[in-house]
Coordinates of C-alpha atoms in Angstrom, one line a residue:
Chain A
M1 CA -11.3 19.6 -13.1
F2 CA -8.7 18.4 -15.1
G3 CA -5.7 16.0 -15.0
Y4 CA -7.1 13.1 -12.8
I5 CA -6.8 10.5 -15.7
R6 CA -3.1 9.6 -15.7
P7 CA -1.1 6.5 -15.8
F8 CA 0.5 4.9 -12.8
N9 CA 3.9 5.7 -13.8
D10 CA 5.7 3.3 -11.4
E11 CA 4.1 0.3 -13.6
L12 CA 4.6 1.6 -16.9
R13 CA 7.2 0.3 -19.2
L14 CA 10.1 3.3 -19.9
K15 CA 9.2 3.0 -23.7
D16 CA 5.5 3.4 -23.0
H17 CA 6.1 6.2 -20.6
Q18 CA 8.0 7.7 -23.4
L19 CA 5.3 7.2 -25.8
Y20 CA 2.8 8.7 -23.3
K21 CA 5.2 11.8 -23.0
S22 CA 5.5 12.2 -26.7
V23 CA 1.6 12.3 -27.2
Y24 CA 1.5 15.1 -24.6
C25 CA 4.3 17.1 -26.3
G26 CA 2.7 16.4 -29.6
L27 CA -0.6 17.5 -28.4
C28 CA 0.9 20.7 -27.2
R29 CA 2.9 21.3 -30.4
S30 CA -0.4 20.6 -32.6
M31 CA -2.2 23.1 -30.2
R32 CA 0.3 25.7 -30.6
K33 CA 0.0 25.2 -34.5
N34 CA -3.6 25.0 -34.8
Y35 CA -4.9 27.5 -32.2
G36 CA -1.9 29.6 -31.2
I37 CA 0.9 29.6 -28.5
L38 CA -1.5 30.8 -25.8
S39 CA -4.0 27.8 -26.2
T40 CA -1.2 25.6 -24.9
L41 CA -2.1 27.0 -21.5
A42 CA -5.1 24.8 -21.7
L43 CA -3.1 21.6 -22.3
N44 CA -3.9 18.8 -19.8
Y45 CA -3.3 15.0 -18.9
D46 CA -7.0 14.0 -19.7
C47 CA -7.0 15.4 -23.2
T48 CA -4.0 13.4 -23.9
V49 CA -5.6 10.2 -22.9
L50 CA -8.6 11.3 -25.1
A51 CA -6.2 12.0 -28.0
M52 CA -4.8 8.3 -27.4
L53 CA -8.2 6.8 -27.2
Y54 CA -9.2 8.6 -30.5
M55 CA -5.9 7.3 -32.2
S56 CA -6.4 3.9 -30.9
V57 CA -10.0 3.4 -31.7
K58 CA -9.9 5.1 -35.3
N59 CA -6.6 3.1 -35.7
E60 CA -5.0 6.5 -37.2
R61 CA -1.2 6.1 -38.1
C62 CA 1.1 7.9 -35.8
S63 CA 4.7 8.6 -36.0
V64 CA 7.2 9.9 -33.2
R65 CA 10.1 12.0 -33.9
R66 CA 12.7 14.3 -32.0
G67 CA 12.2 17.8 -31.6
S68 CA 12.2 20.6 -29.2
C69 CA 9.6 21.6 -26.7
S70 CA 7.0 24.2 -27.8
I71 CA 7.5 26.6 -25.0
N72 CA 11.3 26.2 -24.1
P73 CA 13.1 25.8 -27.4
L74 CA 16.2 24.6 -25.6
K75 CA 14.5 21.5 -24.2
K76 CA 14.6 18.6 -26.3
C77 CA 11.8 16.1 -26.3
L78 CA 9.9 13.5 -28.3
L79 CA 6.9 14.5 -30.6
C80 CA 4.0 12.2 -31.7
S81 CA 2.2 13.3 -34.8
C82 CA -0.6 11.6 -36.6
E83 CA -2.2 11.6 -39.8
G84 CA -5.8 12.0 -38.8
E85 CA -7.4 14.5 -36.6
A86 CA -6.9 13.1 -33.0
L87 CA -4.5 15.8 -31.8
E88 CA -6.4 18.6 -33.2
F89 CA -9.6 17.4 -31.9
A90 CA -8.2 16.8 -28.4
G91 CA -6.7 20.3 -28.5
A92 CA -10.1 21.8 -29.6
V93 CA -11.7 19.9 -26.7
S94 CA -9.2 21.1 -24.1
V95 CA -9.4 24.9 -25.3
I96 CA -13.2 24.8 -25.2
M97 CA -13.6 23.4 -22.0
S98 CA -10.9 25.6 -20.4
Y99 CA -12.7 28.4 -21.9
Y100 CA -16.0 27.4 -20.3
K101 CA -14.2 26.6 -17.1
L102 CA -12.7 30.2 -16.7
R103 CA -16.0 31.7 -17.7
D104 CA -17.6 29.9 -14.6
T105 CA -14.7 31.1 -12.4
I106 CA -15.5 34.5 -13.5
N107 CA -19.1 34.0 -12.4
D108 CA -18.7 32.5 -8.8
S109 CA -15.1 33.3 -7.3
G110 CA -13.4 35.9 -5.1
F111 CA -12.0 38.9 -6.6
P112 CA -8.2 37.8 -7.3
K113 CA -9.2 34.6 -8.8
R114 CA -11.7 36.3 -10.8
L115 CA -9.4 38.9 -12.2
S116 CA -6.7 36.0 -13.3
A117 CA -9.6 34.3 -14.7
F118 CA -10.7 37.2 -16.7
F119 CA -7.1 37.6 -18.2
G120 CA -7.1 34.1 -18.9
R121 CA -10.4 34.2 -20.9
A122 CA -9.3 37.0 -22.8
A123 CA -6.2 35.4 -24.0
L124 CA -8.0 32.3 -24.9
Y125 CA -10.9 34.0 -26.7
R126 CA -9.5 34.0 -30.2
N127 CA -8.3 30.5 -30.0
Y128 CA -11.8 29.4 -28.5
K129 CA -13.3 31.1 -31.6
K130 CA -11.2 29.4 -33.8
A131 CA -11.7 25.7 -32.2
V132 CA -15.4 26.4 -32.3
R133 CA -15.4 27.2 -36.1
K134 CA -14.0 23.9 -36.7
Y135 CA -16.0 21.9 -34.2
P136 CA -19.1 23.6 -33.5
Y137 CA -20.5 20.5 -31.9
I138 CA -18.0 20.4 -29.1
D139 CA -19.0 23.8 -28.3
S140 CA -22.9 23.3 -28.0
L141 CA -22.4 20.1 -26.2
T142 CA -20.2 21.9 -23.6
S143 CA -22.5 24.8 -23.2
E144 CA -25.5 22.4 -22.6
M145 CA -23.4 20.5 -20.1
M146 CA -22.6 23.7 -18.2
K147 CA -26.2 25.0 -18.3
R148 CA -27.5 21.5 -16.7
Q149 CA -24.5 21.6 -14.3
L150 CA -26.0 24.9 -13.0
E151 CA -29.3 23.7 -12.6
A152 CA -28.1 20.6 -10.7
E153 CA -26.1 22.6 -8.3
K154 CA -29.1 25.0 -7.9
E155 CA -31.3 22.1 -6.9
N156 CA -28.7 20.7 -4.5
S157 CA -28.9 17.2 -6.1
G158 CA -27.3 14.1 -5.2
V159 CA -24.4 12.2 -6.4
D160 CA -25.9 10.7 -9.7
R161 CA -27.8 13.9 -10.9
S162 CA -24.9 16.2 -10.4
A163 CA -22.5 13.8 -12.0
D164 CA -24.6 13.4 -15.1
P165 CA -23.9 16.6 -17.0
T166 CA -20.0 15.9 -17.4
A167 CA -20.8 12.2 -17.8
K168 CA -23.1 12.8 -20.9
L169 CA -20.4 15.5 -22.3
I170 CA -17.5 12.8 -22.2
S171 CA -19.9 10.2 -23.5
E172 CA -21.0 12.1 -26.6
L173 CA -17.3 13.2 -27.1
C174 CA -16.2 9.5 -27.1
R175 CA -19.3 8.4 -29.0
S176 CA -18.0 10.4 -32.1
F177 CA -14.9 8.4 -32.1
S178 CA -16.4 5.5 -34.2
D179 CA -18.9 5.0 -37.0
D180 CA -19.6 1.5 -36.0
E181 CA -23.2 1.3 -34.2
K182 CA -21.9 -1.3 -31.6
N183 CA -18.6 0.6 -31.0
K184 CA -20.5 3.6 -30.4
R185 CA -22.5 1.9 -27.9
T186 CA -19.6 0.6 -25.9
L187 CA -17.9 3.9 -26.4
S188 CA -20.6 6.0 -25.0
V189 CA -21.0 3.8 -22.1
F190 CA -17.4 3.9 -21.5
G191 CA -17.3 7.8 -21.8
Y192 CA -20.2 8.0 -19.5
H193 CA -18.4 6.4 -16.6
V194 CA -15.1 8.0 -17.2
G195 CA -16.9 11.6 -17.4
R196 CA -18.8 10.7 -14.1
W197 CA -15.4 9.4 -12.6
I198 CA -13.6 12.8 -13.3
Y199 CA -16.5 14.8 -11.9
L200 CA -16.7 12.7 -8.7
M201 CA -13.0 12.8 -8.3
D202 CA -13.1 16.6 -8.7
A203 CA -15.9 16.5 -6.3
A204 CA -13.9 14.5 -3.6
D205 CA -10.8 16.7 -4.3
D206 CA -12.6 19.8 -3.4
L207 CA -14.6 18.5 -0.8
E208 CA -12.6 20.2 2.2
K209 CA -12.6 23.5 0.5
D210 CA -16.1 23.4 -0.4
I211 CA -17.0 22.6 3.4
R212 CA -15.0 25.6 4.4
H213 CA -16.4 28.0 1.8
K214 CA -19.9 26.5 2.1
S215 CA -20.2 25.9 -1.5
F216 CA -21.9 23.3 -3.4
N217 CA -20.5 19.7 -3.3
P218 CA -22.5 16.5 -4.1
F219 CA -20.8 14.5 -1.2
K220 CA -21.3 17.4 1.4
G221 CA -24.7 16.2 2.7
R222 CA -23.3 12.9 3.9
Y223 CA -22.1 12.1 7.5
D224 CA -22.6 16.0 8.6
G225 CA -19.1 17.0 7.2
D226 CA -17.3 14.4 8.6
I227 CA -14.3 14.2 6.3
K228 CA -12.8 10.9 7.2
H229 CA -16.2 9.2 6.8
T230 CA -17.1 10.9 3.6
M231 CA -13.9 10.0 1.9
I232 CA -14.6 6.3 2.5
Y233 CA -18.0 6.8 1.1
C234 CA -16.3 8.8 -2.0
N235 CA -14.0 5.9 -2.3
E236 CA -17.0 3.4 -2.5
V237 CA -18.7 5.5 -5.2
L238 CA -15.7 5.8 -7.2
N239 CA -14.9 2.3 -7.0
M240 CA -18.3 1.4 -8.4
T241 CA -17.7 3.8 -11.3
A242 CA -14.3 2.5 -12.0
A243 CA -15.8 -1.0 -12.3
Q244 CA -18.1 0.0 -14.9
I245 CA -15.3 1.7 -16.8
V246 CA -13.3 -1.5 -16.8
L247 CA -16.5 -3.7 -18.1
A248 CA -17.1 -1.2 -21.1
Y249 CA -13.2 -0.9 -21.6
E250 CA -12.9 -4.8 -22.0
L251 CA -15.2 -4.5 -24.8
L252 CA -13.6 -1.7 -26.7
E253 CA -11.7 -2.6 -29.9
L254 CA -8.5 -0.9 -29.6
N255 CA -5.5 -0.9 -32.0
S256 CA -2.6 0.9 -30.4
F257 CA -1.4 2.4 -27.2
K258 CA -2.7 -0.7 -25.6
A259 CA -0.3 -0.9 -22.9
I260 CA -0.7 2.7 -21.7
L261 CA -4.5 2.8 -22.0
D262 CA -4.5 -0.8 -19.8
N263 CA -2.3 0.8 -17.4
I264 CA -4.5 3.9 -16.9
I265 CA -7.7 1.8 -16.5
Y266 CA -6.3 -1.0 -14.4
S267 CA -3.8 0.7 -12.1
G268 CA -3.9 4.7 -13.0
L269 CA -7.4 5.1 -11.8
S270 CA -7.2 3.1 -8.5
Y271 CA -3.8 5.1 -7.9
Q272 CA -5.2 8.5 -8.2
Q273 CA -8.3 7.6 -6.4
K274 CA -6.1 6.5 -3.3
K275 CA -4.0 9.6 -3.6
Y276 CA -6.9 11.9 -3.7
T277 CA -9.1 10.2 -0.9
E278 CA -7.4 7.5 1.1
T279 CA -3.8 8.9 1.7
R280 CA -4.9 12.4 2.2
F281 CA -7.4 12.0 4.9
I282 CA -8.0 8.4 5.9
A283 CA -4.1 7.2 6.3
K284 CA -2.6 8.3 9.7
D285 CA -0.5 5.1 10.1
K286 CA 2.8 5.8 8.9
N287 CA 4.2 2.5 9.2
K288 CA 1.7 1.2 6.7
D289 CA 2.5 1.3 3.0
Y290 CA -0.8 2.7 1.6
Y291 CA 0.5 3.3 -2.0
G292 CA 1.0 -0.6 -2.2
M293 CA 4.7 0.1 -3.3
L294 CA 6.4 -2.3 -1.1
D295 CA 5.7 -5.9 -1.4
E296 CA 4.3 -7.5 1.8
I297 CA 6.9 -9.3 3.8
E298 CA 5.4 -11.9 6.1
Chain B
M1 CA -14.7 -13.9 -40.5
N2 CA -11.9 -12.6 -38.6
D3 CA -8.6 -14.5 -38.0
P4 CA -9.6 -16.8 -34.9
Y5 CA -6.0 -16.7 -33.6
R6 CA -6.3 -12.7 -33.7
I7 CA -9.6 -12.8 -31.6
L8 CA -7.6 -14.9 -29.0
G9 CA -4.7 -12.5 -29.1
I10 CA -2.3 -15.2 -29.9
T11 CA -0.1 -16.3 -33.0
P12 CA -0.7 -19.7 -35.0
D13 CA 2.3 -21.2 -33.5
A14 CA 0.9 -21.2 -30.1
T15 CA 0.8 -24.4 -28.4
D16 CA -2.5 -26.1 -27.4
D17 CA -1.9 -25.2 -24.1
E18 CA -1.4 -21.6 -24.9
V19 CA -4.6 -21.6 -26.8
K20 CA -6.4 -23.0 -23.9
K21 CA -4.8 -20.2 -21.4
A22 CA -5.6 -17.4 -23.6
Y23 CA -9.2 -18.8 -24.3
R24 CA -9.8 -19.2 -20.5
K25 CA -8.5 -15.8 -19.7
L26 CA -10.7 -14.2 -22.3
A27 CA -13.9 -16.1 -21.4
K28 CA -13.4 -15.3 -17.8
K29 CA -13.1 -11.4 -18.9
N30 CA -16.1 -11.5 -21.1
H31 CA -18.3 -13.7 -19.3
P32 CA -22.0 -12.5 -19.5
D33 CA -22.4 -13.0 -15.7
R34 CA -19.9 -10.0 -15.2
Y35 CA -22.2 -7.9 -17.4
Q36 CA -25.7 -8.9 -15.8
N37 CA -28.1 -6.0 -16.4
S38 CA -25.6 -3.8 -18.0
P39 CA -26.4 -1.8 -21.3
L40 CA -23.3 -3.8 -22.8
A41 CA -24.8 -7.3 -21.8
E42 CA -25.7 -7.9 -25.5
D43 CA -22.2 -6.9 -26.9
A44 CA -20.3 -8.9 -24.2
S45 CA -22.5 -12.1 -25.0
E46 CA -21.8 -11.6 -28.7
K47 CA -18.0 -11.2 -28.0
M48 CA -18.1 -14.5 -25.8
K49 CA -19.9 -16.1 -29.0
E50 CA -17.1 -14.8 -31.1
I51 CA -14.5 -16.2 -28.6
N52 CA -16.0 -19.5 -28.1
S53 CA -16.3 -20.0 -32.2
A54 CA -12.7 -19.0 -32.5
Y55 CA -11.5 -21.5 -30.0
D56 CA -13.6 -24.2 -31.6
T57 CA -12.1 -23.3 -35.1
I58 CA -8.7 -23.6 -33.8
M59 CA -9.3 -26.8 -31.8
N60 CA -11.0 -28.4 -34.6
M61 CA -8.2 -27.4 -37.1
R62 CA -5.7 -28.8 -34.8
R63 CA -7.5 -32.1 -34.0
S64 CA -7.9 -33.0 -37.6
G65 CA -4.2 -32.9 -37.6
N66 CA -3.4 -34.5 -34.3
N67 CA -5.7 -36.0 -31.5
Y68 CA -6.0 -33.5 -29.1
S69 CA -9.0 -33.2 -27.0
S70 CA -10.5 -29.7 -26.3
G71 CA -12.2 -28.8 -23.2
G72 CA -15.8 -27.8 -23.5
T73 CA -16.6 -24.2 -24.1
Y74 CA -18.2 -22.0 -21.5
S75 CA -21.9 -21.7 -22.0
D76 CA -22.9 -18.0 -22.7
S77 CA -26.9 -18.4 -21.8
Y78 CA -28.0 -16.1 -19.3
S79 CA -31.8 -15.8 -19.0
S80 CA -33.4 -13.8 -16.1
S81 CA -36.1 -15.6 -14.5
A82 CA -39.1 -13.8 -15.6
S83 CA -42.1 -15.4 -13.9
H84 CA -43.5 -12.6 -11.9
G85 CA -47.0 -11.5 -12.0
R86 CA -47.7 -7.8 -11.7
Y87 CA -44.2 -6.5 -13.1
S88 CA -44.3 -8.8 -16.2
D89 CA -45.0 -6.1 -18.5
I90 CA -42.7 -3.8 -17.2
R91 CA -39.9 -6.3 -17.4
I92 CA -40.9 -6.6 -21.0
L93 CA -40.4 -2.9 -21.5
I94 CA -37.0 -3.0 -19.9
N95 CA -36.0 -6.1 -22.0
N96 CA -36.9 -3.8 -25.1
A97 CA -34.6 -1.1 -23.8
R98 CA -37.6 1.4 -23.4
F99 CA -36.3 2.5 -19.9
D100 CA -38.2 5.8 -19.6
E101 CA -41.5 4.2 -20.5
A102 CA -40.7 1.7 -17.5
E103 CA -39.5 4.2 -15.3
Q104 CA -42.7 6.2 -15.5
R105 CA -44.9 3.1 -14.8
L106 CA -42.8 2.4 -11.9
S107 CA -43.0 5.7 -10.7
S108 CA -46.9 5.7 -10.8
I109 CA -47.1 2.9 -8.3
P110 CA -48.0 4.5 -4.8
P111 CA -45.3 3.7 -2.2
S112 CA -47.3 1.7 -0.2
E113 CA -47.7 -1.0 -2.9
R114 CA -43.9 -1.1 -3.6
T115 CA -42.4 -4.5 -3.3
A116 CA -39.0 -5.9 -3.4
E117 CA -39.4 -6.4 -7.2
W118 CA -40.5 -2.8 -7.7
Y119 CA -36.9 -1.8 -6.0
Y120 CA -35.2 -4.4 -8.2
L121 CA -36.5 -3.2 -11.4
M122 CA -35.7 0.5 -10.4
A123 CA -32.1 -0.7 -9.6
V124 CA -31.9 -2.2 -13.2
I125 CA -33.0 0.9 -14.7
S126 CA -30.7 3.2 -12.7
Y127 CA -28.0 0.7 -13.8
H128 CA -28.6 1.4 -17.3
K129 CA -28.6 5.1 -16.9
G130 CA -25.2 4.8 -15.2
W131 CA -26.7 6.3 -11.9
L132 CA -24.9 4.1 -9.7
E133 CA -25.7 5.3 -6.2
E134 CA -29.4 4.7 -7.2
T135 CA -28.9 1.4 -8.3
Y136 CA -27.0 0.5 -5.0
N137 CA -29.7 2.0 -2.9
Y138 CA -32.5 0.3 -4.6
A139 CA -30.8 -2.9 -4.9
S140 CA -30.0 -3.0 -1.4
A141 CA -33.7 -2.1 -0.5
A142 CA -34.7 -5.0 -2.8
C143 CA -32.5 -7.4 -0.8
R144 CA -33.7 -6.0 2.5
L145 CA -37.4 -6.8 1.6
A146 CA -36.8 -10.2 -0.1
P147 CA -33.4 -11.6 1.5
D148 CA -34.0 -15.1 -0.2
D149 CA -34.4 -14.1 -3.7
V150 CA -31.5 -15.3 -5.8
E151 CA -31.9 -12.8 -8.8
Y152 CA -31.9 -9.7 -6.5
R153 CA -29.0 -11.3 -4.2
S154 CA -26.8 -12.1 -7.1
F155 CA -27.1 -8.7 -8.7
F156 CA -26.5 -6.8 -5.2
S157 CA -23.6 -8.7 -4.4
R158 CA -21.9 -8.2 -7.9
I159 CA -22.3 -4.3 -7.3
R160 CA -21.5 -4.5 -3.6
S161 CA -18.2 -6.3 -4.5
Q162 CA -17.5 -3.7 -7.3
R163 CA -18.0 -0.9 -4.7
N164 CA -15.2 -2.6 -2.6
G165 CA -13.0 -2.1 -5.4
D166 CA -12.8 -5.8 -6.5
Y167 CA -13.5 -5.3 -10.3
T168 CA -10.8 -6.3 -12.7
S169 CA -11.2 -9.7 -14.4
F170 CA -8.1 -10.9 -12.8
G171 CA -9.3 -9.9 -9.4
G172 CA -6.6 -7.6 -8.7
N173 CA -6.9 -4.1 -7.1
S174 CA -8.3 -5.0 -3.7
S175 CA -6.1 -4.0 -1.1
S176 CA -4.5 -7.3 0.1
G177 CA -2.6 -9.3 -2.5
C178 CA -2.3 -13.2 -2.5
G179 CA 0.8 -14.2 -0.8
C180 CA 1.2 -17.5 -2.4
C181 CA 1.2 -16.0 -5.8
E182 CA 3.6 -13.4 -4.9
M183 CA 5.9 -16.1 -3.5
F184 CA 5.6 -17.9 -6.6
T185 CA 6.6 -15.1 -9.0
C186 CA 9.4 -14.2 -6.5
M187 CA 10.9 -17.7 -7.1
L188 CA 10.3 -17.6 -10.8
C189 CA 12.1 -14.3 -11.0
S190 CA 15.1 -15.5 -9.2
D191 CA 15.2 -18.4 -11.4
C192 CA 15.2 -16.3 -14.4
L193 CA 17.9 -14.1 -12.9
C194 CA 20.1 -17.4 -12.2
N195 CA 19.7 -18.1 -15.7
A196 CA 20.8 -15.1 -16.9
C197 CA 24.0 -15.2 -14.9
C198 CA 25.0 -18.5 -16.1
R199 CA 24.4 -17.9 -19.6
S200 CA 26.3 -14.7 -20.0

């Protein structure tokens, strides 16, 4: 369920793109340092954005330096490091969430997947314990979320109810970024809809697979499994959620990474949405520019 | 108090037109109408006040120096029409952010007695929870039952346009772009290019 929140690179300035990459690499480096080299397997784009948001809200000073990649020492890259806890926090979030995700896979997948998830979990176990010691509340929030998610799936709930656990989790995580009561409120609404959006994107992405395997999906009940119509519906639901993200985002008090975050919120979300819903299922006309890359020529 | 220029996102050497432009952009972005029924409505109106007073401060400062007139600030009064009988106490609960209680009270009303206002209030509560699908369904039911009510209609049309992907403060993101604007930017760009060539 990771990696949907990303910038739309084509509209990002080169320097912002490099800064974004440096945060990604910096997060990887910090995870290697804090939770061991195997924890970098859990690295993902969503947590990179989480780290940037954290730094931006808390106004943490950060610096970018040249270094070499944590995995491939021959590759040179830019590394972002910050004085505060942003990278450590985001690293802990991705380790803990990946661990739970793997545990979930072991419980309800076929044999080959189960086996690889089992080894993955064993590899992550020590790193997970370490992250939990530092941030016990992330662990308790995530396990609570997983429990509620299971209940919602058992009851075959609708869109709102099944997206609620993930939304609440991200909401609580974002809420912890600020000490100011007003900012907390804005951050928690922002986080709620970001979490909801991630969950719904994942559901839309898995829809085809879930119909084939007859597993749970909140969108499945609609239109008797007609994928094209369901995708139009998914897109509408996602649009509404993105609208709420934008409303809350515009009230946030941010200090840095503004250009990247703007890009993610205003272009990245809708681009990803189109990529996973429209262009995959709805677009059949090859002559139309579904990505909006070409300017319209009259 | 914060620096008024920082609030508007400009520097003190901005021209009056730039100040006005920055103010209009922000005012549009944070206009309370966009946040109708949202859990962040209060924060938005507070921010609007901040923007208004920053703009007034700058304009007053400048006017004492030279005689420029300022455009009037946007008003940020948004009041919901609350002249409804049966549901007035539930509206009070909602206004005081006691949503669980309000939802319980509403749920206890039997289905046969549910009016358009019942559906509208359920929509408002769902909106606060972030349950947007229920919001949409309730609001559309309210509009179906009372097609002429301004309050229900304005709320529903707002969430419907969000649903169609029209939600950024500058109106972007919908599929069809504005031909005129694009043509104009093209002209501007080519103008810049010309300048660059001639100068070098």
